[in-house]
Short mmCIF file of C-alpha atoms in Angstrom, two decimals:
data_model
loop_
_atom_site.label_atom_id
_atom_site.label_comp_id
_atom_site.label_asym_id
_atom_site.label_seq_id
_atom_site.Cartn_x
_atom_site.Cartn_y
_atom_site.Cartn_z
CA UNK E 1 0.00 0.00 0.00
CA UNK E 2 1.57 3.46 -0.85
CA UNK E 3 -0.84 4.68 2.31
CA UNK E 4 -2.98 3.20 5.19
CA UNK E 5 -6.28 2.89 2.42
CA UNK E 6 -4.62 3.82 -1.34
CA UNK E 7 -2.56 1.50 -3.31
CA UNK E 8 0.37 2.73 -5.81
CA UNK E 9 -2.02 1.42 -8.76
CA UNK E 10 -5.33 3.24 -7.80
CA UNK E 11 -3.08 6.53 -7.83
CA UNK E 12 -0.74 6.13 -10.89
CA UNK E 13 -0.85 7.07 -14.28
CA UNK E 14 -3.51 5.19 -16.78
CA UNK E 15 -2.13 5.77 -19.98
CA UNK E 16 0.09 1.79 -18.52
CA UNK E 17 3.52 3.65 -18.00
CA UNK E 18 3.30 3.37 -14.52
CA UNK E 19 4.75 6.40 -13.31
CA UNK E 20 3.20 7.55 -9.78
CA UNK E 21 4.84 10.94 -8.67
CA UNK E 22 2.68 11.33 -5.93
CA UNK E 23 3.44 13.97 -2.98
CA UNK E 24 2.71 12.97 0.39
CA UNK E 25 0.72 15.86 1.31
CA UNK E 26 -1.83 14.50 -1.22
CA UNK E 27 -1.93 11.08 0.35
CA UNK E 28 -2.17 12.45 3.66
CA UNK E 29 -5.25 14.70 2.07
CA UNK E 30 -6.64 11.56 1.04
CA UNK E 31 -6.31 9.94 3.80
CA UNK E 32 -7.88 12.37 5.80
CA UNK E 33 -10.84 13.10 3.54
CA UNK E 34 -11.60 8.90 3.59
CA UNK E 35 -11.23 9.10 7.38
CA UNK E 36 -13.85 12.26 7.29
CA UNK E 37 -16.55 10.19 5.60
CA UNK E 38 -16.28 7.22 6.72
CA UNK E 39 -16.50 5.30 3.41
CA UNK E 40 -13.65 4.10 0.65
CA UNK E 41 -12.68 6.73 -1.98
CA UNK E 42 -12.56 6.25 -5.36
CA UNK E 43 -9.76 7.45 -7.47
CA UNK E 44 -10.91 8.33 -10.79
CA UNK E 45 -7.59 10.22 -11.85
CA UNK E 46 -4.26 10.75 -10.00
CA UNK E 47 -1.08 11.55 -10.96
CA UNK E 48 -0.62 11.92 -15.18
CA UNK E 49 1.95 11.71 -16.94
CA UNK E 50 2.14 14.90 -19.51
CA UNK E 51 1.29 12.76 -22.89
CA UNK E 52 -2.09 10.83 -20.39
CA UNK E 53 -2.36 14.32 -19.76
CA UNK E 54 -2.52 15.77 -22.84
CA UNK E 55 -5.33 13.02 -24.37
CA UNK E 56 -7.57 13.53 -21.50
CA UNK E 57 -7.52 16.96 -22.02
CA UNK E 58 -5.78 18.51 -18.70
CA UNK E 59 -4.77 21.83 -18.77
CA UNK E 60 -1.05 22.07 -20.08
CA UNK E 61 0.11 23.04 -16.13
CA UNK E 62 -2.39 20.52 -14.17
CA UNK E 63 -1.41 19.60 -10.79
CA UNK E 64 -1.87 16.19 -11.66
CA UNK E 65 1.23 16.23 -13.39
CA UNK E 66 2.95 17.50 -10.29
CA UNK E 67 1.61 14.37 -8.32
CA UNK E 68 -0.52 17.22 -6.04
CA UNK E 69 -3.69 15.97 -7.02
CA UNK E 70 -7.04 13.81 -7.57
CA UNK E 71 -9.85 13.30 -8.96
CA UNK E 72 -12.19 11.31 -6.17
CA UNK E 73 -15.73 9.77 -5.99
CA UNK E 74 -17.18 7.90 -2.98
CA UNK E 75 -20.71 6.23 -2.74
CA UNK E 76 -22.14 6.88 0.27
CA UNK E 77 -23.88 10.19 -0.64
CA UNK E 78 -24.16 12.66 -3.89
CA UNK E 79 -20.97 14.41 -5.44
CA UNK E 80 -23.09 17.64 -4.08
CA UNK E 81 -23.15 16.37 -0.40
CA UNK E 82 -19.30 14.82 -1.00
CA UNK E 83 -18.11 18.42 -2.05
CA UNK E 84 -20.07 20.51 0.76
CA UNK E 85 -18.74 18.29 3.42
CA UNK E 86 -15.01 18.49 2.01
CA UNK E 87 -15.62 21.94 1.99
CA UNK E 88 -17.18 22.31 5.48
CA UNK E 89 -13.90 20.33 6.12
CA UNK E 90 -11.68 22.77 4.84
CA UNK E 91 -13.65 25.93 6.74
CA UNK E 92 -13.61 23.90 9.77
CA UNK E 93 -9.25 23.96 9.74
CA UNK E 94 -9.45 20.06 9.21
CA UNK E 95 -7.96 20.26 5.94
CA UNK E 96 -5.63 22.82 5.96
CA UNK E 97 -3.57 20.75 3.21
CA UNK E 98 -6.69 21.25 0.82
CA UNK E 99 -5.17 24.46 -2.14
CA UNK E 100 -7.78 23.70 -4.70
CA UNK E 101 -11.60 22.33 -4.60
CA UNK E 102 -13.60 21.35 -7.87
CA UNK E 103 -16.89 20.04 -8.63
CA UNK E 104 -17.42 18.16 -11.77
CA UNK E 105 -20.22 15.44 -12.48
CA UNK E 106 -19.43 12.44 -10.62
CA UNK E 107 -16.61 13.59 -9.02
CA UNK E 108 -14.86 16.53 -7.35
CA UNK E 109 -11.09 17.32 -7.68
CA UNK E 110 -9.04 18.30 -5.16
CA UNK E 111 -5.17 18.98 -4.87
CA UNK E 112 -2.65 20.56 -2.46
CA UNK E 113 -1.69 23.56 -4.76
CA UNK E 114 -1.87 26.80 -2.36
CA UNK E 115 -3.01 30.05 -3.99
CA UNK E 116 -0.39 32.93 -3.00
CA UNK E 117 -2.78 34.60 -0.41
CA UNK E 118 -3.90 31.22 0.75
CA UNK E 119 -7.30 31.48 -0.13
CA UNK E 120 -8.83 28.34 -1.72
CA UNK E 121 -8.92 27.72 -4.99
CA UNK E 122 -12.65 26.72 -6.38
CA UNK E 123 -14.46 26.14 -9.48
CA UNK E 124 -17.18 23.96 -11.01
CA UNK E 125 -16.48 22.23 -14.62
#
């Protein structure tokens, strides 16, 4: 296990070169975002290499590239309750690793990334 509930495989790249650059300030994100619902996590996309990145259609500079961050689902409620409650997380102080939030459909994003006056980053795609 790279972590206490994430293997190396559910967080490296898909494109089958296997490279898994992942910081541990993500995994301990993770980790604490499982731990604050109670339920596994889902890993949709993690780190990405830049050619994986390129045919899925990241950004050019996406964090995922920089192994600082996810794309996550989980089951136990809607992707609108699963990004209010990481939020209420984050405005709580219990994720103060949390730099960026988004909400996309079936699955929010999240990464590590701090914006220069700390304030975090959001958005909806």
């Amino acid at each position: 296990m790279f972590s206490e509930h994430f293997s190396r495989s559910e967080l490296a790249c898909r494109c089958g070169c296997d490279r898994c650059d992942i910081k541990p300030e993500l995994l301990n994100l993770l980790e604490k975002i499982r731990s604050l619902m109670g339920t596994p996590i889902f890993i949709n996309s993690g780190y990405r290499c830049p050619t994986h990145n390129k045919k899925v259609g990241g950004v050019p500079n996406s964090w995922h590239m920089q192994g600082i961050a996810a794309d996550i689902r989980q089951t136990k409620c809607s992707n609108d309750i699963f990004h209010s409650k990481v939020l209420q997380a984050y405005e709580e102080g219990k994720l103060p690793e949390l730099g960026g939030l988004g909400f996309y459909n079936g699955r929010i994003h999240v990464d590590t990334h701090k914006s220069r006056d700390g304030h975090l980053r959001q958005w909806r795609g």
